[in-house]
Coordinates of C-alpha atoms in Angstrom, one line a residue:
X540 CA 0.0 0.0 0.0
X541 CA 1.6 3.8 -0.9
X542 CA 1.5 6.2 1.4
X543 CA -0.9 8.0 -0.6
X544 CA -3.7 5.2 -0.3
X545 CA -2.3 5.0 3.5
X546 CA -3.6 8.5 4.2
X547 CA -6.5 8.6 1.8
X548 CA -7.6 5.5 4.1
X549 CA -7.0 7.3 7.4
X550 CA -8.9 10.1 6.2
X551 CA -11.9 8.8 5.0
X552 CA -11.6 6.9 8.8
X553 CA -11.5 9.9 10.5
X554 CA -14.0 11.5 8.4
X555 CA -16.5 8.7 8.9
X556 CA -15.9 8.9 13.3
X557 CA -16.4 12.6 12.7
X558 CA -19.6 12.3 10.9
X559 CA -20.6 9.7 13.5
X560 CA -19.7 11.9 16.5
X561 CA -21.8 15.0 15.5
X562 CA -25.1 12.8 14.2
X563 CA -24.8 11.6 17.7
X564 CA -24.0 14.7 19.3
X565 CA -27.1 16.3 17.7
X566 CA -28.7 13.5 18.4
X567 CA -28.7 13.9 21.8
X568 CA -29.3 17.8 21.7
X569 CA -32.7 17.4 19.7
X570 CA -33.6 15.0 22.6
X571 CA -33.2 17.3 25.0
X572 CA -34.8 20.2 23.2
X573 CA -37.8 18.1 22.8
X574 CA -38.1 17.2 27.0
X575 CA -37.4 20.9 28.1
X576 CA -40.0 22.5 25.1
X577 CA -42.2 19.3 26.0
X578 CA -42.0 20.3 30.1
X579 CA -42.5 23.9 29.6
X580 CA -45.5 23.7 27.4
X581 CA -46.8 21.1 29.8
X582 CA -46.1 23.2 33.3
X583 CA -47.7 26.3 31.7
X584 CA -51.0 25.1 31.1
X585 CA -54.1 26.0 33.0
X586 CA -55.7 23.9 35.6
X587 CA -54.4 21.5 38.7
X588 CA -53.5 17.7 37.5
X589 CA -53.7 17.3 41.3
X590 CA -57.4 18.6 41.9
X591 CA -58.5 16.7 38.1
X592 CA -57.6 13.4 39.9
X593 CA -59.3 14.4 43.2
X594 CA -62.3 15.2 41.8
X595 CA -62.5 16.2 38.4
X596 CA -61.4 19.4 38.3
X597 CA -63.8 21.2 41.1
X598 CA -61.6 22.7 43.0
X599 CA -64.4 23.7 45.8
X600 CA -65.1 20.0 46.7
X601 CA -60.9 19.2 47.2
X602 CA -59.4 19.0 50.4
X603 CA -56.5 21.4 50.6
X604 CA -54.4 19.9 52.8
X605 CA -54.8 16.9 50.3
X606 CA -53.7 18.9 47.6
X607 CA -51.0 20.6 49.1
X608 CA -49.6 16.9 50.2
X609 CA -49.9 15.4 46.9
X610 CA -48.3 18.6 45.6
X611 CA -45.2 18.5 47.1
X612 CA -45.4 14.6 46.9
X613 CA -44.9 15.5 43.3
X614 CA -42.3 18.3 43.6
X615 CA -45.7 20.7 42.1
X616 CA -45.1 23.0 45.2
X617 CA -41.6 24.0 43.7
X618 CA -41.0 27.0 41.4
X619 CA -40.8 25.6 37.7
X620 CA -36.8 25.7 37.1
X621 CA -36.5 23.6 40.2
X622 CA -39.4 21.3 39.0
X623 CA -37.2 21.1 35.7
X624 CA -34.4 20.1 37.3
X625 CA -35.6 17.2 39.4
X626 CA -37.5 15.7 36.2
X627 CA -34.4 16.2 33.9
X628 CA -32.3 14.6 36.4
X629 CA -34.9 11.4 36.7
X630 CA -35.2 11.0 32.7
X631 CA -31.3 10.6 32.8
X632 CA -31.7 7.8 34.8
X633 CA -34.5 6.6 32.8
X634 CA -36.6 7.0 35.7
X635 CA -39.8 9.1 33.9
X636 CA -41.5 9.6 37.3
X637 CA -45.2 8.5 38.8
X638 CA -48.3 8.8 37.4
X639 CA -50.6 11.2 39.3
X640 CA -53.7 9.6 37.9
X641 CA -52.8 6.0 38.6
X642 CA -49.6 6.2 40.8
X643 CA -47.8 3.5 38.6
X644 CA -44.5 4.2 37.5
X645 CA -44.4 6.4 33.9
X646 CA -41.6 3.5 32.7
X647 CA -43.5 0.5 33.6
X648 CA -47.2 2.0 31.5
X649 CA -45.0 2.7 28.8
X650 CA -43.6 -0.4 28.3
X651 CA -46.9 -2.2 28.6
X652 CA -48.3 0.0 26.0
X653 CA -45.5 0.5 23.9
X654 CA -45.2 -3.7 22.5
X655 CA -49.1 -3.1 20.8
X656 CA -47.9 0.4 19.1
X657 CA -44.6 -0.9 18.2
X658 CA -46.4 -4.1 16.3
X659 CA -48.8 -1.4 14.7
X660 CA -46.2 1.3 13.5
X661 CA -43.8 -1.6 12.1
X662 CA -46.3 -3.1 10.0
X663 CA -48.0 0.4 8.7
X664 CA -44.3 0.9 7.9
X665 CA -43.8 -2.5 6.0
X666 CA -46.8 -2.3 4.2
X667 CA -46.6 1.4 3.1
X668 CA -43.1 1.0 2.2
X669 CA -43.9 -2.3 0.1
X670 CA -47.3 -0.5 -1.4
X671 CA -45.2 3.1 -2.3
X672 CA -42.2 1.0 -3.7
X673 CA -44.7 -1.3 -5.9
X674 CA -46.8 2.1 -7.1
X675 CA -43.3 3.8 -8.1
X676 CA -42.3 1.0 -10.0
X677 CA -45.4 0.1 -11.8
X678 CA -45.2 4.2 -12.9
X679 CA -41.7 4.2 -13.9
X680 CA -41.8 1.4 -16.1
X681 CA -45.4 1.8 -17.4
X682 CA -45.1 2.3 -21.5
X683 CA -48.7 4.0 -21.5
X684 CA -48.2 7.6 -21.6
X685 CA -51.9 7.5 -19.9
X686 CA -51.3 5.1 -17.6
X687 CA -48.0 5.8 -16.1
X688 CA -49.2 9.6 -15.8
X689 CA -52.2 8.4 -13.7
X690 CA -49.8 5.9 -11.2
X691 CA -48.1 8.9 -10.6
X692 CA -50.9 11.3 -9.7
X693 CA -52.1 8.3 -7.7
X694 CA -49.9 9.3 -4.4
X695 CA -51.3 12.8 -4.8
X696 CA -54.6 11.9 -4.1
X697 CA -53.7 9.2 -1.2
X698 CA -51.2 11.5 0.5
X699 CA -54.5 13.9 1.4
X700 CA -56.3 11.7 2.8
X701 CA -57.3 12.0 6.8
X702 CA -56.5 9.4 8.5
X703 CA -59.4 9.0 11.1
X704 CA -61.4 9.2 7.4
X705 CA -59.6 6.1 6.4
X706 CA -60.1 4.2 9.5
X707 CA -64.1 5.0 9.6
X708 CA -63.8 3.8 6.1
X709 CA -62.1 0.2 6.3
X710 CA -64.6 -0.2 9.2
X711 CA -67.4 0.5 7.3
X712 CA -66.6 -2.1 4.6
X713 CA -64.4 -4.6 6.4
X714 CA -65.7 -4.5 9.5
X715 CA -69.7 -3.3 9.9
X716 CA -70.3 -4.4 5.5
X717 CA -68.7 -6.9 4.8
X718 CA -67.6 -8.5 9.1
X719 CA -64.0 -9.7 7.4
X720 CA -61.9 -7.9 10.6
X721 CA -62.5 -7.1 14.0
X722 CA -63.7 -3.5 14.6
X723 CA -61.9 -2.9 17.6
X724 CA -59.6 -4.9 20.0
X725 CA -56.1 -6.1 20.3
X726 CA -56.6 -10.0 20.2
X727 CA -54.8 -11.6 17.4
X728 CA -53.7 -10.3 14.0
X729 CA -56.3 -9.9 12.4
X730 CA -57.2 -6.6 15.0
X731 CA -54.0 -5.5 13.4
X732 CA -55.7 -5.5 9.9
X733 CA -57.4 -2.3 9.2
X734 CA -55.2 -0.2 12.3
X735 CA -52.1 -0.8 10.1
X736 CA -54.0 -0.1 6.8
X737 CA -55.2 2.9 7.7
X738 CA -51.7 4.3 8.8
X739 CA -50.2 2.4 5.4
X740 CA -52.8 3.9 3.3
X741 CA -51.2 7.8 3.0
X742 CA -47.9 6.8 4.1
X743 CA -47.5 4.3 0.9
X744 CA -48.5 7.2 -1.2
X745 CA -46.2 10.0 0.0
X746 CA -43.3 7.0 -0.1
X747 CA -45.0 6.2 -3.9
X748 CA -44.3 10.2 -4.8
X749 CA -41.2 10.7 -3.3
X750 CA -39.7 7.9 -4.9
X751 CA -41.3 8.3 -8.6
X752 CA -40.0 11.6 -8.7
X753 CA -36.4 10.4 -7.5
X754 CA -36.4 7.8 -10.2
X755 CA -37.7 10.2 -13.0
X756 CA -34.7 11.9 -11.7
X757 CA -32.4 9.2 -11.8
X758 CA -33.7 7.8 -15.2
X759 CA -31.6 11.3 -17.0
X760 CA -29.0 11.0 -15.3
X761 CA -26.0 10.8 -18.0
X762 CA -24.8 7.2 -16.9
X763 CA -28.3 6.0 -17.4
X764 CA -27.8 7.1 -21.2
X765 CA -24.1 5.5 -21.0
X766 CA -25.6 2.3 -19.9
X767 CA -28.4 2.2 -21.9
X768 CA -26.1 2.8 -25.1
X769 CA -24.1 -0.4 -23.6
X770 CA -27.1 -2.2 -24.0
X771 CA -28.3 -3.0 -20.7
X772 CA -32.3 -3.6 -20.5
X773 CA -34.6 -1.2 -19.1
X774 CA -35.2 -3.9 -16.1
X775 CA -31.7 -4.2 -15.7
X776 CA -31.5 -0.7 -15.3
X777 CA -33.6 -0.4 -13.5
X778 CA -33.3 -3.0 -10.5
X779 CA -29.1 -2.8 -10.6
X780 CA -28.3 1.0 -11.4
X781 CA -31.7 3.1 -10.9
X782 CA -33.4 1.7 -8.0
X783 CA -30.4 1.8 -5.6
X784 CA -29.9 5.5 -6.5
X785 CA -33.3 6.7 -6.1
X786 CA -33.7 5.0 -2.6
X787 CA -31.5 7.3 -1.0
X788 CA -34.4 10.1 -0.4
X789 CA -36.7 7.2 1.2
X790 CA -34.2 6.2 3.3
X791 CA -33.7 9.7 4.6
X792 CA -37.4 9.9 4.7
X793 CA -37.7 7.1 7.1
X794 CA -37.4 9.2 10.5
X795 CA -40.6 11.5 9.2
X796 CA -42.3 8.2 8.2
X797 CA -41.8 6.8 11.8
X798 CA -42.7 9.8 13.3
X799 CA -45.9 10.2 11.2
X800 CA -46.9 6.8 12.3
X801 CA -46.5 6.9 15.7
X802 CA -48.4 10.3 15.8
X803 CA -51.0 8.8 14.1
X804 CA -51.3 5.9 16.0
X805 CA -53.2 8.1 18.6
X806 CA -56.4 9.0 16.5
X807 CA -55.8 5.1 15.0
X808 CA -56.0 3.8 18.3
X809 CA -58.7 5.7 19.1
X810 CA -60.7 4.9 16.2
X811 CA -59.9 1.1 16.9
X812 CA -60.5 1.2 20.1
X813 CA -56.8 -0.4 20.9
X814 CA -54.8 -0.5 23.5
X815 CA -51.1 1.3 23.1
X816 CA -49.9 4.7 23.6
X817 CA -51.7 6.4 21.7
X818 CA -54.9 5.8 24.2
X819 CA -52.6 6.3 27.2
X820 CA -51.3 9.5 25.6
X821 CA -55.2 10.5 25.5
X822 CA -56.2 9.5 28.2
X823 CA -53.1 11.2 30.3
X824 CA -53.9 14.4 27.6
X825 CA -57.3 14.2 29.4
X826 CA -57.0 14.6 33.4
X827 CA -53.3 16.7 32.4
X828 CA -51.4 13.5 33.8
X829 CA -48.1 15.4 33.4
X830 CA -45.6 12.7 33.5
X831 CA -47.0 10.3 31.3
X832 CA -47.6 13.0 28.7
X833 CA -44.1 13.4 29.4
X834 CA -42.9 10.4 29.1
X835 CA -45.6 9.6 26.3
X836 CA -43.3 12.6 24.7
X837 CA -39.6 11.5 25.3
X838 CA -40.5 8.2 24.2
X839 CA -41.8 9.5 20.6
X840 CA -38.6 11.9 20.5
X841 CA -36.0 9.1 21.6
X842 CA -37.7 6.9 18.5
X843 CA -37.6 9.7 16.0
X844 CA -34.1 10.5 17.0
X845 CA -32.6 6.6 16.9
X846 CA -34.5 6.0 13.4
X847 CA -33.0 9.5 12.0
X848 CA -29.5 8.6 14.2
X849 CA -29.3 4.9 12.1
X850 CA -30.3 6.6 9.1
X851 CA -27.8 8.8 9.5
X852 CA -24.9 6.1 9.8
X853 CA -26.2 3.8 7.1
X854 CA -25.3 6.6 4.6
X855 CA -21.9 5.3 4.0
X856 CA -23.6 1.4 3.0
X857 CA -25.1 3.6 0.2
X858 CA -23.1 6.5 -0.8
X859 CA -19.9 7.4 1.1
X860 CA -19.9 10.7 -0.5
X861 CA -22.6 11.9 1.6
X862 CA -20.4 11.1 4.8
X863 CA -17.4 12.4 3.4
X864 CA -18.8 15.4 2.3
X865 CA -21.1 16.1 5.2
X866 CA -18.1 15.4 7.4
X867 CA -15.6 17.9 6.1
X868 CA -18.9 20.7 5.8
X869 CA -18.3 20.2 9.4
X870 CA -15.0 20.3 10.2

């Protein structure tokens, strides 16, 4: 090896540790950002969490020594920076606090609810992804003028739809109509039917329109041309040279995706009537249960965050460019 390679190969080392030190870096910073807006917003709101779970929010029928007890049992008593401080302090020891509505610990509800939410959110994402890759493809290599132009106005029309609208829908057909899936419930897969369709549903199109229009801009790239004139067939192309190309914008997409799903998972659980955190999150939303809302938040921003973070740090598999580049924009 010359000393040439020997240093091109050290640098491109210490460009990829550098790249991988400031994803994490502001990985961890968006975390926090998210807890302290998160705790803020939360502390500044109206009402007493402590007098909604004595009696509903009338605060002439609460006991006030009972309220001042469960206060400071809470650290509520204390002036907000303090209140900050003690909670930030417990969430870096994982330990998210006590619920005032039920008095179970924040981490324990969580992790019940989290397995049913999980299953959901990974199959939306499996289907949408297969659905949006199958609709891109079927556009790009369409021959039809007609045809391929209406697969890609397709995503269009699905990314706009609700998706409490959806769910109502698949219930009315698949579930009230035609009784092929359980309305409601978490027993078995086939509860998991229509909640994963109707998160799939608008997330396959908006993958299906990202991903048409990075293959339409992929397909003129010059060594597409190059290739062609080499006499390589369109599927060849395609599935070898085109396809790995274009997925690069999905793949960064995959962090919003996650995101989207897991927010929607709250008005799909709903709808469903299912178990998971989207119900706790409303139901804590409800009676201003502080620390599961909190926690309810820091566990959707430490899942955003570690999808974006391995996102991030698959780049190289793909491109290494984008590392090297992205690393020395940094340096």
């Amino acid at each position: 090896m010359t000393k040439t390679a020997a240093r091109s190969g050290w640098r491109d080392g210490n460009d990829a540790w550098r790249y991988a030190f400031s994803r994490i870096v502001q990985s961890a910073f968006v975390l926090w950002a998210a807890y302290t807006v998160s705790f803020v917003i939360l502390y500044i709101l109206p009402s007493d969490p402590v007098s909604i779970m004595l009696n509903q929010g009338d605060q002439s029928m609460v006991d006030p020594a009972q309220v001042a007890a469960l206060r400071a049992q809470y650290h509520l008593d204390e002036p907000l920076l303090v209140q900050y401080g003690i909670a930030l302090w417990q969430a870096l020891r994982l330990d998210l606090g006590v619920s005032i509505q039920t008095g179970q610990p924040v981490a324990a509800m969580l992790a019940q609810a989290a397995p049913a939410t999980a299953a959901l959110a990974l199959c939306a994402l499996a289907a949408a992804l297969v659905l949006g890759l199958g609709l891109a493809l079927a556009a790009s290599s369409a021959r039809n003028a007609r045809l391929r132009s209406a697969l890609q106005a397709a995503p269009s029309l699905g990314v706009c739809l609700p998706t409490f609208w959806v769910g109502l829908l698949l219930l009315q057909w698949l579930s009230f109509t035609f009784p092929v899936f359980p309305a409601m419930g978490n027993d078995g897969w086939q509860s998991l039917v229509l909640p994963a369709a109707t998160l799939a549903l608008p997330t396959a199109a908006t993958v299906a329109q990202v991903l048409s229009r990075s293959l339409s801009a992929v397909w003129g790239q010059p060594f597409v041309g190059a290739l062609r004139a080499k006499g390589l067939s369109r599927r060849r192309l395609l599935f070898t040279h085109v396809l790995p190309n274009a997925t690069i914008p999905v793949l960064t997409m995959t962090g919003v995706l996650m995101g989207n799903l897991l927010a929607g998972s709250v008005v799909t659980e709903t709808v469903f009537s299912r178990e998971g955190i989207g119900r706790l999150a409303q139901g804590a939303v409800a009676v201003k249960d502080i620390p599961v809302v909190q926690g309810v938040v820091v566990l959707a921003a430490a899942v955003f965050v570690a999808v974006n973070l391995v996102v991030d740090l698959a780049y190289p598999l793909l491109d290494p460019r984008i590392t090297r580049n992205r690393a020395r924009a940094l340096a």
